[in-house]
Each structure stands twice: as C-alpha cells, then as structure tokens.
Short mmCIF file of C-alpha atoms and ligand atoms in Angstrom, two decimals:
data_model
loop_
_atom_site.label_atom_id
_atom_site.label_comp_id
_atom_site.label_asym_id
_atom_site.label_seq_id
_atom_site.Cartn_x
_atom_site.Cartn_y
_atom_site.Cartn_z
CA MET A 1 97.56 178.45 92.92
CA THR A 2 100.80 180.44 93.13
CA ASP A 3 100.46 183.80 91.36
CA ASN A 4 103.85 183.78 89.72
CA TYR A 5 103.49 180.32 88.23
CA GLY A 6 102.85 180.08 84.51
CA LYS A 7 99.91 178.33 82.90
CA LEU A 8 99.43 175.35 80.62
CA TYR A 9 96.93 175.85 77.77
CA VAL A 10 95.49 172.72 76.16
CA VAL A 11 94.73 173.90 72.65
CA ALA A 12 92.49 172.10 70.13
CA THR A 13 93.64 172.30 66.50
CA PRO A 14 91.79 171.59 63.19
CA ILE A 15 91.00 167.98 62.21
CA GLY A 16 91.35 168.64 58.48
CA ASN A 17 90.18 172.12 57.56
CA LEU A 18 92.74 174.74 58.59
CA ALA A 19 90.00 177.36 58.87
CA ASP A 20 88.55 175.55 61.88
CA PHE A 21 90.92 177.27 64.28
CA SER A 22 89.68 179.74 66.84
CA PHE A 23 90.91 183.36 67.18
CA ARG A 24 91.73 182.64 70.78
CA ALA A 25 93.77 179.55 69.87
CA VAL A 26 95.87 181.67 67.47
CA GLU A 27 96.38 184.37 70.12
CA VAL A 28 97.38 181.86 72.77
CA LEU A 29 99.85 180.09 70.46
CA LYS A 30 101.42 183.46 69.65
CA GLN A 31 101.66 184.58 73.27
CA VAL A 32 102.88 181.50 75.17
CA ASP A 33 106.59 181.00 75.83
CA CYS A 34 106.65 177.69 74.00
CA ILE A 35 104.41 175.16 72.28
CA ALA A 36 104.64 171.48 73.16
CA ALA A 37 103.58 169.59 70.04
CA GLU A 38 103.02 165.91 69.27
CA ASP A 39 104.81 166.25 65.91
CA THR A 40 106.68 169.52 65.48
CA ARG A 41 106.94 169.17 61.67
CA HIS A 42 103.21 168.57 61.38
CA VAL A 43 102.20 171.55 63.54
CA ARG A 44 104.58 173.86 61.68
CA MET A 45 102.19 173.86 58.69
CA LEU A 46 99.39 175.15 60.87
CA LEU A 47 101.63 177.71 62.58
CA GLN A 48 102.92 179.01 59.24
CA HIS A 49 99.36 179.36 57.96
CA TYR A 50 98.53 181.63 60.90
CA GLY A 51 101.86 183.47 61.00
CA ILE A 52 102.79 182.00 64.37
CA THR A 53 106.54 181.91 64.98
CA ASN A 54 107.03 180.41 68.39
CA LYS A 55 109.40 177.99 70.01
CA LEU A 56 108.38 174.35 69.56
CA LEU A 57 109.27 171.35 71.64
CA SER A 58 108.28 167.82 71.01
CA LEU A 59 105.94 165.92 73.34
CA HIS A 60 104.82 162.54 72.07
CA GLN A 61 103.83 159.16 73.48
CA GLN A 62 107.43 157.94 73.70
CA ASN A 63 108.90 160.92 75.59
CA GLU A 64 105.96 162.41 77.49
CA GLU A 65 106.66 160.80 80.87
CA ARG A 66 110.32 161.88 80.59
CA ILE A 67 109.62 165.46 79.55
CA VAL A 68 107.04 166.25 82.25
CA PRO A 69 109.58 167.43 84.92
CA THR A 70 111.19 169.87 82.44
CA LEU A 71 107.83 171.41 81.54
CA LEU A 72 106.76 171.51 85.17
CA GLU A 73 109.94 173.42 85.99
CA LYS A 74 109.27 175.95 83.23
CA LEU A 75 105.75 176.54 84.56
CA GLN A 76 107.09 176.95 88.10
CA GLN A 77 109.49 179.58 86.76
CA GLY A 78 106.46 181.52 85.48
CA LEU A 79 106.61 180.52 81.80
CA SER A 80 103.45 179.59 79.93
CA ILE A 81 103.12 176.60 77.63
CA ALA A 82 100.58 175.50 75.02
CA LEU A 83 99.99 171.82 74.38
CA VAL A 84 98.78 170.77 70.90
CA SER A 85 98.42 167.37 69.24
CA ASP A 86 98.51 166.55 65.52
CA ALA A 87 94.78 167.20 65.16
CA GLY A 88 91.78 167.86 67.33
CA THR A 89 91.71 168.01 71.10
CA PRO A 90 94.87 166.87 72.94
CA LEU A 91 94.44 163.91 75.33
CA ILE A 92 91.47 162.55 73.35
CA SER A 93 93.23 159.40 72.02
CA ASP A 94 96.30 161.64 71.96
CA PRO A 95 99.28 162.37 74.24
CA GLY A 96 99.17 164.81 77.15
CA MET A 97 97.62 162.92 80.05
CA PRO A 98 100.81 162.58 82.20
CA LEU A 99 101.57 166.27 81.70
CA VAL A 100 98.10 167.54 82.62
CA ARG A 101 97.92 165.23 85.63
CA ALA A 102 101.35 166.30 86.92
CA ILE A 103 100.53 169.97 86.48
CA ARG A 104 97.18 169.64 88.22
CA ASN A 105 98.87 167.76 91.06
CA ALA A 106 101.37 170.62 91.36
CA ASN A 107 98.44 173.01 91.70
CA ILE A 108 99.35 174.94 88.54
CA ASP A 109 96.63 176.29 86.24
CA VAL A 110 95.58 174.29 83.19
CA SER A 111 93.20 176.06 80.85
CA PRO A 112 91.37 174.60 77.83
CA ILE A 113 91.21 176.38 74.48
CA PRO A 114 88.33 174.32 73.06
CA GLY A 115 87.84 173.52 69.40
CA PRO A 116 87.70 170.61 66.96
CA CYS A 117 87.33 167.04 68.15
CA ALA A 118 86.52 164.28 65.63
CA LEU A 119 84.33 162.38 68.06
CA ILE A 120 82.14 165.37 68.93
CA ALA A 121 81.96 166.59 65.32
CA ALA A 122 80.88 163.11 64.17
CA LEU A 123 78.28 162.66 66.90
CA SER A 124 76.81 166.09 66.22
CA VAL A 125 75.77 165.05 62.70
CA SER A 126 74.96 161.40 63.42
CA GLY A 127 71.26 161.75 64.16
CA LEU A 128 71.73 159.11 66.87
CA PRO A 129 70.48 159.67 70.44
CA LEU A 130 73.09 161.67 72.33
CA ASN A 131 71.57 162.10 75.77
CA ARG A 132 74.26 159.56 76.74
CA PHE A 133 77.08 158.02 74.74
CA GLU A 134 80.17 155.89 75.35
CA PHE A 135 83.50 156.71 73.71
CA GLU A 136 85.79 153.72 73.20
CA GLY A 137 88.83 155.37 71.56
CA PHE A 138 90.71 152.93 69.30
CA LEU A 139 89.59 149.29 69.43
CA PRO A 140 91.84 146.26 69.93
CA ARG A 141 93.95 145.44 66.87
CA THR A 142 93.30 141.72 66.54
CA SER A 143 90.08 140.33 65.20
CA SER A 144 89.52 137.98 68.14
CA ALA A 145 90.02 140.74 70.73
CA ARG A 146 87.66 143.00 68.75
CA LYS A 147 84.98 140.32 68.66
CA THR A 148 85.25 139.84 72.42
CA PHE A 149 84.93 143.59 72.83
CA PHE A 150 81.88 143.73 70.51
CA THR A 151 80.22 140.91 72.42
CA GLU A 152 80.57 142.97 75.59
CA LYS A 153 78.95 145.94 73.81
CA LEU A 154 75.95 143.98 72.48
CA ASN A 155 73.55 145.22 75.11
CA CYS A 156 74.94 148.70 75.52
CA PRO A 157 71.75 150.77 75.72
CA SER A 158 73.30 154.05 74.57
CA THR A 159 75.05 155.19 71.40
CA TRP A 160 78.72 154.20 71.39
CA VAL A 161 81.54 155.48 69.27
CA PHE A 162 85.10 154.62 68.33
CA TYR A 163 88.01 155.80 66.20
CA GLU A 164 89.30 153.69 63.33
CA SER A 165 92.05 153.95 60.75
CA SER A 166 91.98 153.11 57.04
CA HIS A 167 94.05 149.96 57.67
CA ARG A 168 91.43 148.31 59.82
CA ILE A 169 88.07 149.87 58.94
CA LEU A 170 86.85 147.01 56.75
CA ALA A 171 88.03 144.17 59.02
CA CYS A 172 86.62 146.00 62.00
CA LEU A 173 83.16 146.43 60.43
CA GLN A 174 83.18 142.79 59.30
CA ASP A 175 83.90 141.74 62.90
CA LEU A 176 81.10 143.99 64.11
CA LEU A 177 78.73 142.28 61.67
CA ALA A 178 79.83 138.87 62.94
CA ILE A 179 78.58 139.78 66.41
CA PHE A 180 75.84 142.38 65.98
CA PRO A 181 72.45 142.06 64.26
CA GLU A 182 72.71 143.16 60.65
CA ASP A 183 69.94 145.72 60.98
CA ARG A 184 71.67 147.65 63.80
CA GLU A 185 71.91 151.30 62.79
CA ILE A 186 75.42 152.67 62.43
CA VAL A 187 76.94 155.93 61.25
CA ILE A 188 80.36 156.17 59.61
CA ALA A 189 81.92 159.63 59.52
CA ARG A 190 84.90 159.72 57.18
CA GLU A 191 87.33 162.58 56.55
CA ILE A 192 85.30 165.10 58.54
CA THR A 193 85.88 168.72 57.37
CA LYS A 194 88.08 167.50 54.49
CA LEU A 195 87.52 167.39 50.72
CA HIS A 196 86.14 163.85 50.76
CA GLU A 197 83.98 164.17 53.85
CA THR A 198 81.40 161.35 53.82
CA ILE A 199 78.78 160.67 56.47
CA VAL A 200 76.87 157.40 55.99
CA LYS A 201 73.97 156.41 58.21
CA THR A 202 72.62 152.94 57.46
CA SER A 203 72.17 149.39 58.70
CA LEU A 204 75.32 147.54 59.71
CA LYS A 205 74.93 145.08 56.82
CA GLU A 206 74.60 147.84 54.22
CA ALA A 207 77.53 149.71 55.73
CA VAL A 208 79.76 146.63 55.42
CA ASP A 209 78.59 146.05 51.82
CA ARG A 210 79.33 149.67 50.96
CA VAL A 211 82.81 149.69 52.49
CA GLU A 212 83.60 146.33 50.83
CA GLN A 213 82.49 147.55 47.42
CA ASP A 214 83.84 151.09 47.44
CA PRO A 215 87.64 151.32 47.85
CA ASN A 216 87.31 155.04 48.60
CA MET A 217 85.34 154.13 51.71
CA GLN A 218 88.46 152.37 52.97
CA LYS A 219 90.61 155.51 52.75
CA GLY A 220 91.11 158.29 55.27
CA GLU A 221 90.17 158.71 58.91
CA PHE A 222 87.02 157.36 60.48
CA VAL A 223 84.70 157.78 63.40
CA VAL A 224 82.21 154.93 63.73
CA MET A 225 79.06 155.33 65.79
CA VAL A 226 76.77 152.46 66.74
CA ALA A 227 73.18 152.89 67.93
CA GLY A 228 72.43 151.50 71.36
CA SER A 229 70.57 148.23 71.81
CA PRO A 230 67.01 149.03 70.64
CA VAL A 231 65.16 146.92 73.20
CA LYS A 232 66.27 146.97 76.80
CA ALA A 233 65.90 143.96 79.02
CA THR A 234 62.74 144.47 81.01
CA GLU A 235 61.15 142.74 83.94
CA GLN A 236 58.85 141.01 81.45
CA GLY A 237 61.22 139.73 78.81
CA LEU A 238 64.52 139.59 77.01
CA SER A 239 65.76 141.90 74.31
CA GLU A 240 66.11 140.70 70.75
CA GLU A 241 69.87 140.44 71.22
CA GLN A 242 69.67 138.55 74.46
CA ARG A 243 67.42 136.03 72.71
CA ARG A 244 69.87 135.84 69.83
CA ILE A 245 72.76 135.12 72.18
CA ILE A 246 70.99 132.33 74.03
CA GLU A 247 69.90 130.86 70.67
CA ILE A 248 73.53 130.78 69.46
CA LEU A 249 74.76 129.26 72.71
CA ILE A 250 72.04 126.65 72.92
CA ALA A 251 73.06 125.32 69.51
CA GLU A 252 76.58 124.69 70.84
CA CYS A 253 76.25 123.61 74.47
CA SER A 254 74.00 122.21 77.17
CA ILE A 255 71.13 124.30 78.54
CA LYS A 256 72.99 124.75 81.83
CA THR A 257 76.22 125.98 80.19
CA ALA A 258 74.34 128.12 77.68
CA VAL A 259 72.36 129.83 80.44
CA THR A 260 75.46 130.38 82.62
CA LEU A 261 77.34 131.91 79.68
CA ALA A 262 74.34 133.99 78.62
CA VAL A 263 73.98 135.43 82.13
CA ASP A 264 77.68 136.41 82.05
CA ILE A 265 77.47 137.93 78.57
CA THR A 266 74.14 139.72 78.77
CA GLY A 267 73.57 140.32 82.46
CA ALA A 268 69.90 139.37 81.87
CA PRO A 269 67.94 137.50 84.60
CA LYS A 270 68.79 133.80 84.75
CA ASN A 271 65.17 132.62 84.92
CA LEU A 272 64.27 134.47 81.70
CA LEU A 273 67.31 133.10 79.90
CA TYR A 274 66.51 129.61 81.17
CA GLN A 275 62.93 129.87 79.93
CA ALA A 276 64.12 131.16 76.54
CA ALA A 277 66.64 128.28 76.31
CA LEU A 278 63.86 125.76 76.96
CA ASP A 279 61.65 127.43 74.37
CA PHE A 280 64.41 127.24 71.76
CA LYS A 281 65.11 123.58 72.58
CA ASN A 282 61.43 122.77 72.26
CA THR A 283 61.15 124.61 68.93
CA GLU A 284 64.25 122.79 67.72
CA HIS A 285 62.54 119.46 68.39
CA GLY A 286 59.38 120.58 66.64
CA GLU A 287 57.30 120.69 69.81
N1 SAM B 301 92.53 164.13 69.40
C1 SAM B 301 91.82 163.86 68.17
C2 SAM B 301 90.40 164.39 68.30
O1 SAM B 301 90.16 165.28 69.09
O2 SAM B 301 89.53 163.93 67.58
C3 SAM B 301 91.86 162.38 67.83
C4 SAM B 301 93.25 161.87 67.63
S1 SAM B 301 93.32 160.17 67.21
C5 SAM B 301 95.05 159.90 67.27
C6 SAM B 301 93.05 160.19 65.48
C7 SAM B 301 91.75 159.49 65.09
O3 SAM B 301 90.68 160.41 65.20
C8 SAM B 301 91.74 159.04 63.63
O4 SAM B 301 92.32 157.76 63.47
C9 SAM B 301 90.26 159.01 63.34
O5 SAM B 301 89.69 157.84 63.85
C10 SAM B 301 89.77 160.22 64.14
N2 SAM B 301 89.80 161.42 63.28
C11 SAM B 301 90.65 162.45 63.36
N3 SAM B 301 90.37 163.35 62.40
C12 SAM B 301 89.32 162.87 61.71
C13 SAM B 301 88.56 163.33 60.61
N4 SAM B 301 88.84 164.48 60.01
N5 SAM B 301 87.55 162.57 60.17
C14 SAM B 301 87.24 161.40 60.76
N6 SAM B 301 87.92 160.93 61.81
C15 SAM B 301 88.94 161.63 62.28
#
C-alpha cells in the first residue's frame, strides 16, 4: 500500500428507514473528497437528511467500467472516495464490482462501512437454519428459465434466498410452486424497515394463495427465502423430492430415460433411482 494514496470506502445506506444509518457512515460521507453514487438524485435525500454537503458523481451499471480509471486516478492522487448504492450494501446485486476489483488490483485500500443489507436483515428474522445459506440475487426473468433454475435448486440442502420485485413476485412464486412441493417452508420479507413491513413464514402453497389474494402482497420490495430440502439423500434411500422427480419422469418417458434424467437433475445414486422407477411402474400396474 502506498502511504499517500487515498482510500475507497464502501458505505452501506438504509434500505427504507433513514434512521438505519451509522454514525461512522455519516462521518465518512462528510469527510471524503467525493461520493460515487448509483443515483445522485436518490442519494441527495439521504445526504440532506444528515446535513451532508459533499461532491457527488454518478457511478451506475452503464458507466461503471468507463469511470473506473478516473476514480483510480483520484485515489492515486491521494483523494478519498465513498461508494454508495441506492439502498443497502453496494455490490450486493448493485454496482461497484469493477471499481473495487480495479482498486484492489492497484493495491489501494478499500474499507467497508457496514450497515443495512436486505438479504441479511431478512435472513435474521426468518427463523430458517442459517448455519449455511445460498444467495441467488435476482432470478431469471422468464418463466421457463426460472423453472429450470428452481429444478436445479430442488435438492439444495441449505436455506436459499433471492431478491424479487413487485412486477414478478406472483409469477415467480407460482413458478416455484410448479416445481417445489407445496408444503416446503418459505419466508417472504416485504418492505423491510418500512411502514408496510410484512414478514410471512408459511408453506409455499399458502404463500402463493396469500400473494394471489392480497394485492398489497404484490407491492414493494421482496426478499424470498426457501428452506433447504428437508430430507437429504442418504446411502439407504432417496429424499421425498428425488422420489417425486422420478415419479414425474416415469409418467412421461421410458425407465431408462427417466433414470438418466433423474440422475442428472438430482445427483442421486442411479441404482436407487432405478429401483424407485421400477417400484413406481409396478404400483402403476397394480402389482
Ligand atoms: N444492495 C442492496 C442490499 O444490500 O440489500 C440490494 C439492492 S437490489 C438492486 C434491490 C433488491 O433488494 C430489491 O428488489 C429487493 O428484492 C431487495 N430489497 C431492498 N430493500 C428491501 C426492503 N426494504 N425490503 C425487502 N427487500 C428489499
């Protein structure tokens, strides 16, 4: 690290409630030479609230690659910069990655000013196991791509979580229900820290019914958390979901194709899937 280089601060901002802003974040935003913000108009509200009058420059998805050399130069001249996004922690489904990577590669300090993050806030109140979890960011936009994605997640043993917008929340949950068992536990965290904060923990089927029936549940910002697959594949047998998959496949194709596909989808042992396929075939024929 060169002593006379400046420093980049990655500063988390509130995700709804302006009071969720740390003392240190306010100090840093006052002291840096300039603030790189995803949307300068948006961040101005926050800055005004805290009496911060500092130079702003815009760094968003469309210009971030282009603007990196300019910011790097400023840091090399000894200036300090704060990076903020519209809400929450920058780089978490937000711009900033090219900048942080370039600055790290140039051996210049990057320091976090931690604070709100929708994903962490949602998980912390979910009541789901959190010893491990998988964050998926935003899901594919088309229904068919989402269903493919959900099929890949069927046997995920740990809690997994994604971001969703009001435009797609209902369609997304309906797609999830098309692939997942209806009793799978899910948690929907809506409008965290805002006036209409709603945290719903229920079965997937009930969650879909609720979002379908209540138009308010289709408004705002969402974090959706899905419990991991309850039964793991073991040496002795298949999980409920693995059985369900082979059952669906066996209704549509030959035993050989069904087993090949099921091995690809579930990763379960071929011999167990083969045995399960034979069992289903036999049951089908009333044997
Ligand atoms: N960097 C942000 C963070 O740290 O959480 C996330 C930015 S991403 C562009 C915005 C998404 O985060 C929203 O579409 C929503 O899924 C989620 N989100 C942000 N604020 C939220 C809130 N108050 N309640 C629920 N979800 C929220």
